[in-house]
Amino acid sequence: SGYQYILTEKKGRVGFVTLNRPKALNALSDGLINEINNAVHLYQDDKDIGSIVITGSEKAFAAGADIKEMEKVTLPEAYNRDMLAQWHDLTKIRKPIIAAVNGYALGGGCELAMMCDIIIAGDKAIFGQPEIKLGTIPGCGGTQRLVRAIGKSKAMELILTGNNLSAIDAERAGLVSRVVPAAELLSEATKLAEKIASHSQLTVAMAKEAVNESYELTLQEGIKFERRLFHSTFGTHDQKEGMNAFVEKRNPVWENK
Ligand code: HXC
């Protein structure tokens, strides 16, 4: 595939990205982030792909941004190149992305997972925002997305102490949708991704967009946005097909249009 830090694989309608910098526990260098961005953009443009899974190794999803790469960066350098700006490219992808997390998801690793649409975790996964211990703070959405995911008090405690959150606690807090035995993580993530990819890609993209707007809009605006998108599904082939298939007691055939 020509990548240095990731592996990619298509299985049916699911596109996989596996972080593959084992010696650094998948520390997120700019090179690694650029490769992830490149891979997910190719999946976005691939009409055979309905959903994406991002995963790491058994020991680490990602142990954070690459500290060795960041250590010497000065403020003017960080500002001038708008350091970390390109990390957010992931959130522009319109197909659903599942983060399948085993092992450490710390700092930028936790933030990468939170930029995905669904997080599922192996039972030994560990989440945290330990930046405070390095004299810095989360820089890729941690102070914002973690609050929305688990509430202010828990998020504040994690970010101010640098303490970790176990998979079970992450599930209880609502950060992850479910916890599965570590050895089954990838097969469970694959099943979930396949199920999503079995639906109309067009409708799935609309549903994802509507859910994500809930982060940005007031309740009234969000409800209206949802209703307008709901209305627009009635202009699609796939809504007609889906409802007709129900009435005729058969499986729908999606055309993504
Ligand atoms: C660079 C890292 C790294 C990181 C681990 N490594 N995390 N390199 N950046 N974030 C490297 C180690 O230096 C070491 O390489 C190798 O990976 C194995 O790590 P060990 O520490 O030997 O493993 P272990 O003892 O099992 O401890 C695992 C660990 C620990 C608890 C996850 O590595 C750790 O605390 N890592 C840092 C976690 C962290 O602070 N993350 C936040 C980063 S700041 P060598 O070559 O030395 O053997 C951040 C800012 C976000 O993310 C800003 C927005 C993106």
mmCIF file of C-alpha atoms and ligand atoms in Angstrom:
data_model
loop_
_atom_site.group_PDB
_atom_site.id
_atom_site.type_symbol
_atom_site.label_atom_id
_atom_site.label_comp_id
_atom_site.label_asym_id
_atom_site.label_seq_id
_atom_site.Cartn_x
_atom_site.Cartn_y
_atom_site.Cartn_z
ATOM 1 C CA SER A 1 0.000 0.000 0.000
ATOM 2 C CA GLY A 2 3.039 2.253 0.219
ATOM 3 C CA TYR A 3 2.358 3.351 3.780
ATOM 4 C CA GLN A 4 5.069 3.454 6.400
ATOM 5 C CA TYR A 5 3.031 3.727 9.616
ATOM 6 C CA ILE A 6 -0.306 2.100 8.870
ATOM 7 C CA LEU A 7 -1.764 -1.000 7.246
ATOM 8 C CA THR A 8 -4.906 -0.793 5.157
ATOM 9 C CA GLU A 9 -7.240 -3.522 4.022
ATOM 10 C CA LYS A 10 -10.646 -3.720 2.425
ATOM 11 C CA LYS A 11 -12.896 -6.585 3.502
ATOM 12 C CA GLY A 12 -16.212 -6.483 1.710
ATOM 13 C CA ARG A 13 -17.729 -3.093 2.333
ATOM 14 C CA VAL A 14 -15.497 -2.230 5.284
ATOM 15 C CA GLY A 15 -12.236 -0.326 5.007
ATOM 16 C CA PHE A 16 -9.668 -0.984 7.751
ATOM 17 C CA VAL A 17 -6.862 1.250 8.936
ATOM 18 C CA THR A 18 -4.450 -0.360 11.409
ATOM 19 C CA LEU A 19 -1.962 1.912 13.131
ATOM 20 C CA ASN A 20 1.382 0.198 12.800
ATOM 21 C CA ARG A 21 4.184 1.911 14.689
ATOM 22 C CA PRO A 22 4.579 -0.799 17.321
ATOM 23 C CA LYS A 23 7.947 0.319 18.710
ATOM 24 C CA ALA A 24 6.468 3.678 19.674
ATOM 25 C CA LEU A 25 3.090 2.281 20.817
ATOM 26 C CA ASN A 26 1.542 3.951 17.776
ATOM 27 C CA ALA A 27 2.593 7.411 18.918
ATOM 28 C CA LEU A 28 0.914 9.791 16.505
ATOM 29 C CA SER A 29 3.587 11.522 14.485
ATOM 30 C CA ASP A 30 2.610 13.930 11.736
ATOM 31 C CA GLY A 31 3.587 11.213 9.262
ATOM 32 C CA LEU A 32 1.193 8.744 10.868
ATOM 33 C CA ILE A 33 -1.664 11.240 10.956
ATOM 34 C CA ASN A 34 -1.081 12.144 7.302
ATOM 35 C CA GLU A 35 -1.270 8.482 6.359
ATOM 36 C CA ILE A 36 -4.506 7.980 8.302
ATOM 37 C CA ASN A 37 -5.980 11.029 6.562
ATOM 38 C CA ASN A 38 -4.874 9.742 3.197
ATOM 39 C CA ALA A 39 -6.344 6.277 3.783
ATOM 40 C CA VAL A 40 -9.725 7.473 5.041
ATOM 41 C CA HIS A 41 -10.039 9.928 2.153
ATOM 42 C CA LEU A 42 -9.491 7.061 -0.280
ATOM 43 C CA TYR A 43 -12.205 5.081 1.524
ATOM 44 C CA GLN A 44 -14.490 8.120 1.401
ATOM 45 C CA ASP A 45 -14.092 8.185 -2.399
ATOM 46 C CA ASP A 46 -14.471 4.410 -2.789
ATOM 47 C CA LYS A 47 -18.083 3.624 -3.580
ATOM 48 C CA ASP A 48 -17.677 -0.001 -2.473
ATOM 49 C CA ILE A 49 -16.834 1.074 1.068
ATOM 50 C CA GLY A 50 -19.698 1.719 3.490
ATOM 51 C CA SER A 51 -17.859 2.111 6.774
ATOM 52 C CA ILE A 52 -14.361 2.397 8.195
ATOM 53 C CA VAL A 53 -12.629 0.796 11.183
ATOM 54 C CA ILE A 54 -9.554 2.364 12.750
ATOM 55 C CA THR A 55 -7.638 0.169 15.150
ATOM 56 C CA GLY A 56 -4.199 -0.284 16.692
ATOM 57 C CA SER A 57 -2.469 -3.197 18.368
ATOM 58 C CA GLU A 58 -3.309 -5.251 21.423
ATOM 59 C CA LYS A 59 -0.985 -3.100 23.534
ATOM 60 C CA ALA A 60 -1.866 0.306 22.149
ATOM 61 C CA PHE A 61 -4.484 1.990 20.041
ATOM 62 C CA ALA A 62 -2.190 5.008 20.292
ATOM 63 C CA ALA A 63 -0.149 6.231 23.279
ATOM 64 C CA GLY A 64 -0.617 9.858 22.275
ATOM 65 C CA ALA A 65 0.920 12.423 20.040
ATOM 66 C CA ASP A 66 4.600 11.763 19.424
ATOM 67 C CA ILE A 67 6.332 13.365 22.398
ATOM 68 C CA LYS A 68 9.758 13.051 20.794
ATOM 69 C CA GLU A 69 8.515 14.960 17.746
ATOM 70 C CA MET A 70 6.865 17.668 19.881
ATOM 71 C CA GLU A 71 9.485 18.122 22.580
ATOM 72 C CA LYS A 72 11.492 20.870 20.909
ATOM 73 C CA VAL A 73 8.712 22.664 19.054
ATOM 74 C CA THR A 74 8.612 26.382 19.842
ATOM 75 C CA LEU A 75 5.516 28.521 20.082
ATOM 76 C CA PRO A 76 6.221 30.436 16.852
ATOM 77 C CA GLU A 77 6.745 27.150 14.990
ATOM 78 C CA ALA A 78 3.569 25.634 16.426
ATOM 79 C CA TYR A 79 1.574 28.740 15.578
ATOM 80 C CA ASN A 80 3.019 29.266 12.112
ATOM 81 C CA ARG A 81 2.318 25.759 10.926
ATOM 82 C CA ASP A 82 -0.947 25.617 12.888
ATOM 83 C CA MET A 83 0.273 22.435 14.560
ATOM 84 C CA LEU A 84 -2.400 19.711 14.838
ATOM 85 C CA ALA A 85 -4.798 21.476 12.459
ATOM 86 C CA GLN A 86 -4.672 18.610 9.963
ATOM 87 C CA TRP A 87 -5.620 16.103 12.665
ATOM 88 C CA HIS A 88 -9.203 17.315 12.440
ATOM 89 C CA ASP A 89 -9.454 16.239 8.782
ATOM 90 C CA LEU A 90 -10.819 12.955 10.092
ATOM 91 C CA THR A 91 -13.999 14.690 11.184
ATOM 92 C CA LYS A 92 -14.690 15.725 7.568
ATOM 93 C CA ILE A 93 -15.139 12.109 6.494
ATOM 94 C CA ARG A 94 -18.828 11.463 5.853
ATOM 95 C CA LYS A 95 -18.761 7.679 6.113
ATOM 96 C CA PRO A 96 -19.047 6.232 9.610
ATOM 97 C CA ILE A 97 -15.771 5.529 11.380
ATOM 98 C CA ILE A 98 -15.485 3.051 14.234
ATOM 99 C CA ALA A 99 -12.530 3.216 16.593
ATOM 100 C CA ALA A 100 -11.695 -0.274 17.852
ATOM 101 C CA VAL A 101 -9.534 0.309 20.913
ATOM 102 C CA ASN A 102 -7.313 -2.229 22.631
ATOM 103 C CA GLY A 103 -4.640 -1.129 25.087
ATOM 104 C CA TYR A 104 -3.633 2.491 25.525
ATOM 105 C CA ALA A 105 -5.671 5.328 24.065
ATOM 106 C CA LEU A 106 -3.906 8.230 25.723
ATOM 107 C CA GLY A 107 -3.695 11.919 24.914
ATOM 108 C CA GLY A 108 -3.920 12.298 21.165
ATOM 109 C CA GLY A 109 -4.853 8.604 21.004
ATOM 110 C CA CYS A 110 -7.959 9.225 23.083
ATOM 111 C CA GLU A 111 -8.680 12.305 20.981
ATOM 112 C CA LEU A 112 -8.291 10.322 17.767
ATOM 113 C CA ALA A 113 -10.787 7.766 19.080
ATOM 114 C CA MET A 114 -13.200 10.547 20.037
ATOM 115 C CA MET A 115 -13.053 11.983 16.508
ATOM 116 C CA CYS A 116 -14.458 8.675 15.295
ATOM 117 C CA ASP A 117 -18.220 8.083 15.360
ATOM 118 C CA ILE A 118 -18.352 5.033 17.611
ATOM 119 C CA ILE A 119 -15.754 3.712 20.032
ATOM 120 C CA ILE A 120 -15.775 0.079 21.011
ATOM 121 C CA ALA A 121 -13.176 -1.157 23.444
ATOM 122 C CA GLY A 122 -11.444 -4.341 24.418
ATOM 123 C CA ASP A 123 -11.733 -5.066 28.133
ATOM 124 C CA LYS A 124 -8.103 -4.083 28.765
ATOM 125 C CA ALA A 125 -8.316 -0.733 27.001
ATOM 126 C CA ILE A 126 -7.121 2.316 28.917
ATOM 127 C CA PHE A 127 -8.241 5.840 28.151
ATOM 128 C CA GLY A 128 -6.786 9.075 29.439
ATOM 129 C CA GLN A 129 -5.621 12.596 28.783
ATOM 130 C CA PRO A 130 -2.219 12.624 30.522
ATOM 131 C CA GLU A 131 -0.976 15.847 28.879
ATOM 132 C CA ILE A 132 -1.003 17.683 32.211
ATOM 133 C CA LYS A 133 1.866 15.447 33.317
ATOM 134 C CA LEU A 134 3.913 16.743 30.362
ATOM 135 C CA GLY A 135 3.228 20.390 31.084
ATOM 136 C CA THR A 136 0.703 20.768 28.303
ATOM 137 C CA ILE A 137 -3.002 20.254 27.745
ATOM 138 C CA PRO A 138 -5.070 18.225 25.275
ATOM 139 C CA GLY A 139 -4.702 19.800 21.845
ATOM 140 C CA CYS A 140 -6.948 17.884 19.529
ATOM 141 C CA GLY A 141 -10.387 18.279 21.024
ATOM 142 C CA GLY A 142 -9.855 16.502 24.356
ATOM 143 C CA THR A 143 -11.077 19.368 26.507
ATOM 144 C CA GLN A 144 -14.169 19.689 24.317
ATOM 145 C CA ARG A 145 -15.151 16.204 23.172
ATOM 146 C CA LEU A 146 -14.450 14.485 26.494
ATOM 147 C CA VAL A 147 -16.761 16.933 28.290
ATOM 148 C CA ARG A 148 -19.519 16.224 25.788
ATOM 149 C CA ALA A 149 -18.916 12.470 26.075
ATOM 150 C CA ILE A 150 -18.729 12.000 29.848
ATOM 151 C CA GLY A 151 -19.740 15.322 31.410
ATOM 152 C CA LYS A 152 -17.742 18.113 32.969
ATOM 153 C CA SER A 153 -16.931 16.652 36.358
ATOM 154 C CA LYS A 154 -15.448 13.379 35.110
ATOM 155 C CA ALA A 155 -13.694 15.079 32.191
ATOM 156 C CA MET A 156 -12.235 17.743 34.468
ATOM 157 C CA GLU A 157 -10.975 15.120 36.892
ATOM 158 C CA LEU A 158 -9.258 13.128 34.131
ATOM 159 C CA ILE A 159 -7.714 16.154 32.447
ATOM 160 C CA LEU A 160 -6.509 17.810 35.667
ATOM 161 C CA THR A 161 -5.124 14.643 37.278
ATOM 162 C CA GLY A 162 -3.879 12.814 34.186
ATOM 163 C CA ASN A 163 -5.444 9.660 35.644
ATOM 164 C CA ASN A 164 -6.544 6.839 33.359
ATOM 165 C CA LEU A 165 -10.010 5.439 32.776
ATOM 166 C CA SER A 166 -10.509 1.676 32.426
ATOM 167 C CA ALA A 167 -12.583 0.239 29.604
ATOM 168 C CA ILE A 168 -15.414 -0.619 31.990
ATOM 169 C CA ASP A 169 -15.441 2.867 33.495
ATOM 170 C CA ALA A 170 -15.283 4.356 30.004
ATOM 171 C CA GLU A 171 -18.356 2.379 29.073
ATOM 172 C CA ARG A 172 -20.215 3.387 32.238
ATOM 173 C CA ALA A 173 -19.352 7.004 31.565
ATOM 174 C CA GLY A 174 -20.577 6.792 27.972
ATOM 175 C CA LEU A 175 -17.242 7.307 26.240
ATOM 176 C CA VAL A 176 -17.424 3.914 24.548
ATOM 177 C CA SER A 177 -20.507 2.204 23.232
ATOM 178 C CA ARG A 178 -19.476 -1.201 24.518
ATOM 179 C CA VAL A 179 -16.703 -3.350 25.917
ATOM 180 C CA VAL A 180 -15.879 -6.768 24.526
ATOM 181 C CA PRO A 181 -13.180 -9.326 25.388
ATOM 182 C CA ALA A 182 -9.900 -8.014 23.976
ATOM 183 C CA ALA A 183 -9.444 -11.003 21.674
ATOM 184 C CA GLU A 184 -12.857 -10.403 20.091
ATOM 185 C CA LEU A 185 -12.454 -6.680 19.543
ATOM 186 C CA LEU A 186 -11.689 -6.790 15.854
ATOM 187 C CA SER A 187 -14.368 -9.338 14.988
ATOM 188 C CA GLU A 188 -16.960 -7.355 16.960
ATOM 189 C CA ALA A 189 -15.879 -4.095 15.314
ATOM 190 C CA THR A 190 -16.058 -5.783 11.933
ATOM 191 C CA LYS A 191 -19.587 -7.066 12.579
ATOM 192 C CA LEU A 192 -20.681 -3.614 13.648
ATOM 193 C CA ALA A 193 -19.063 -2.008 10.605
ATOM 194 C CA GLU A 194 -20.593 -4.581 8.256
ATOM 195 C CA LYS A 195 -24.038 -3.992 9.704
ATOM 196 C CA ILE A 196 -23.727 -0.243 9.171
ATOM 197 C CA ALA A 197 -22.364 -0.826 5.665
ATOM 198 C CA SER A 198 -25.332 -3.065 4.837
ATOM 199 C CA HIS A 199 -27.658 -0.045 4.955
ATOM 200 C CA SER A 200 -28.025 2.636 2.315
ATOM 201 C CA GLN A 201 -24.782 4.635 2.271
ATOM 202 C CA LEU A 202 -26.762 7.722 1.399
ATOM 203 C CA THR A 203 -29.108 7.384 4.364
ATOM 204 C CA VAL A 204 -26.286 6.426 6.717
ATOM 205 C CA ALA A 205 -24.394 9.578 5.741
ATOM 206 C CA MET A 206 -27.482 11.687 6.419
ATOM 207 C CA ALA A 207 -27.981 10.045 9.822
ATOM 208 C CA LYS A 208 -24.328 10.641 10.743
ATOM 209 C CA GLU A 209 -24.531 14.258 9.653
ATOM 210 C CA ALA A 210 -27.686 14.840 11.688
ATOM 211 C CA VAL A 211 -26.219 13.284 14.821
ATOM 212 C CA ASN A 212 -23.037 15.330 14.481
ATOM 213 C CA GLU A 213 -25.024 18.539 14.123
ATOM 214 C CA SER A 214 -26.259 17.942 17.666
ATOM 215 C CA TYR A 215 -22.777 19.041 18.779
ATOM 216 C CA GLU A 216 -23.032 22.331 16.954
ATOM 217 C CA LEU A 217 -26.624 23.527 17.076
ATOM 218 C CA THR A 218 -29.197 24.526 19.658
ATOM 219 C CA LEU A 219 -31.933 21.960 20.258
ATOM 220 C CA GLN A 220 -34.423 23.899 18.139
ATOM 221 C CA GLU A 221 -31.999 24.331 15.264
ATOM 222 C CA GLY A 222 -30.946 20.708 15.523
ATOM 223 C CA ILE A 223 -34.520 19.434 15.478
ATOM 224 C CA LYS A 224 -35.196 21.554 12.418
ATOM 225 C CA PHE A 225 -32.018 20.368 10.700
ATOM 226 C CA GLU A 226 -33.054 16.795 11.420
ATOM 227 C CA ARG A 227 -36.555 17.342 10.074
ATOM 228 C CA ARG A 228 -35.288 18.865 6.840
ATOM 229 C CA LEU A 229 -32.892 15.954 6.300
ATOM 230 C CA PHE A 230 -35.695 13.551 7.188
ATOM 231 C CA HIS A 231 -37.846 15.251 4.543
ATOM 232 C CA SER A 232 -35.058 14.919 2.014
ATOM 233 C CA THR A 233 -34.864 11.150 2.506
ATOM 234 C CA PHE A 234 -38.319 11.101 0.846
ATOM 235 C CA GLY A 235 -36.677 12.337 -2.321
ATOM 236 C CA THR A 236 -34.392 9.303 -2.430
ATOM 237 C CA HIS A 237 -34.744 5.968 -4.145
ATOM 238 C CA ASP A 238 -33.644 4.219 -0.985
ATOM 239 C CA GLN A 239 -36.481 5.543 1.178
ATOM 240 C CA LYS A 240 -39.025 4.357 -1.403
ATOM 241 C CA GLU A 241 -37.234 1.027 -1.663
ATOM 242 C CA GLY A 242 -36.864 0.584 2.101
ATOM 243 C CA MET A 243 -40.505 1.238 2.891
ATOM 244 C CA ASN A 244 -41.755 -0.713 -0.125
ATOM 245 C CA ALA A 245 -39.594 -3.686 0.869
ATOM 246 C CA PHE A 246 -41.128 -3.608 4.343
ATOM 247 C CA VAL A 247 -44.644 -3.540 2.935
ATOM 248 C CA GLU A 248 -43.840 -6.364 0.507
ATOM 249 C CA LYS A 249 -42.070 -8.362 3.247
ATOM 250 C CA ARG A 250 -38.784 -8.613 1.321
ATOM 251 C CA ASN A 251 -35.214 -7.380 1.769
ATOM 252 C CA PRO A 252 -34.480 -3.934 0.380
ATOM 253 C CA VAL A 253 -31.948 -3.443 -2.401
ATOM 254 C CA TRP A 254 -30.120 -0.186 -1.789
ATOM 255 C CA GLU A 255 -28.845 1.914 -4.665
ATOM 256 C CA ASN A 256 -27.359 4.709 -2.556
ATOM 257 C CA LYS A 257 -29.394 7.277 -4.382
HETATM 258 C C1 HXC B 1 6.576 9.082 21.666
HETATM 259 C C2 HXC B 1 6.208 7.157 22.848
HETATM 260 C C3 HXC B 1 4.963 7.648 23.294
HETATM 261 C C4 HXC B 1 4.557 8.932 22.863
HETATM 262 C C5 HXC B 1 5.280 5.691 24.134
HETATM 263 N N1 HXC B 1 6.360 5.951 23.390
HETATM 264 N N2 HXC B 1 4.412 6.705 24.085
HETATM 265 N N3 HXC B 1 7.002 7.875 22.035
HETATM 266 N N4 HXC B 1 5.399 9.601 22.054
HETATM 267 N N5 HXC B 1 3.377 9.443 23.192
HETATM 268 C C6 HXC B 1 7.522 5.095 23.172
HETATM 269 C C7 HXC B 1 8.426 5.067 24.382
HETATM 270 O O1 HXC B 1 9.266 6.186 24.385
HETATM 271 C C8 HXC B 1 9.182 3.792 24.137
HETATM 272 O O2 HXC B 1 10.143 3.991 23.140
HETATM 273 C C9 HXC B 1 8.124 2.883 23.518
HETATM 274 O O3 HXC B 1 7.115 3.760 22.996
HETATM 275 C C10 HXC B 1 7.479 1.967 24.520
HETATM 276 O O4 HXC B 1 6.978 2.746 25.595
HETATM 277 P P1 HXC B 1 7.296 2.424 27.134
HETATM 278 O O5 HXC B 1 7.078 3.641 27.895
HETATM 279 O O6 HXC B 1 8.612 1.760 27.259
HETATM 280 O O7 HXC B 1 6.155 1.337 27.425
HETATM 281 P P2 HXC B 1 5.440 1.034 28.814
HETATM 282 O O8 HXC B 1 6.456 1.047 29.942
HETATM 283 O O9 HXC B 1 4.637 -0.184 28.601
HETATM 284 O O10 HXC B 1 4.470 2.272 29.090
HETATM 285 C C11 HXC B 1 3.377 2.549 28.228
HETATM 286 C C12 HXC B 1 2.805 3.964 28.466
HETATM 287 C C13 HXC B 1 3.971 4.970 28.362
HETATM 288 C C14 HXC B 1 2.179 4.038 29.863
HETATM 289 C C15 HXC B 1 1.723 4.206 27.416
HETATM 290 O O11 HXC B 1 4.681 4.734 27.133
HETATM 291 C C16 HXC B 1 3.525 6.386 28.369
HETATM 292 O O12 HXC B 1 3.192 6.943 29.404
HETATM 293 N N6 HXC B 1 3.534 7.034 27.194
HETATM 294 C C17 HXC B 1 3.227 8.426 27.059
HETATM 295 C C18 HXC B 1 1.739 8.647 27.189
HETATM 296 C C19 HXC B 1 1.388 10.112 27.043
HETATM 297 O O13 HXC B 1 1.852 10.953 27.829
HETATM 298 N N7 HXC B 1 0.606 10.451 26.030
HETATM 299 C C20 HXC B 1 0.221 11.800 25.764
HETATM 300 C C21 HXC B 1 1.207 12.398 24.825
HETATM 301 S S1 HXC B 1 0.919 14.118 24.646
HETATM 302 P P3 HXC B 1 11.735 3.908 23.484
HETATM 303 O O14 HXC B 1 12.378 4.108 22.141
HETATM 304 O O15 HXC B 1 11.996 4.998 24.443
HETATM 305 O O16 HXC B 1 11.916 2.542 24.062
HETATM 306 C C22 HXC B 1 -0.335 14.211 23.599
HETATM 307 C C23 HXC B 1 -0.675 15.619 23.237
HETATM 308 C C24 HXC B 1 -1.917 15.625 22.499
HETATM 309 O O17 HXC B 1 -0.897 13.280 23.157
HETATM 310 C C25 HXC B 1 -2.024 16.884 21.784
HETATM 311 C C26 HXC B 1 -2.983 16.735 20.695
HETATM 312 C C27 HXC B 1 -2.702 15.634 19.767
#
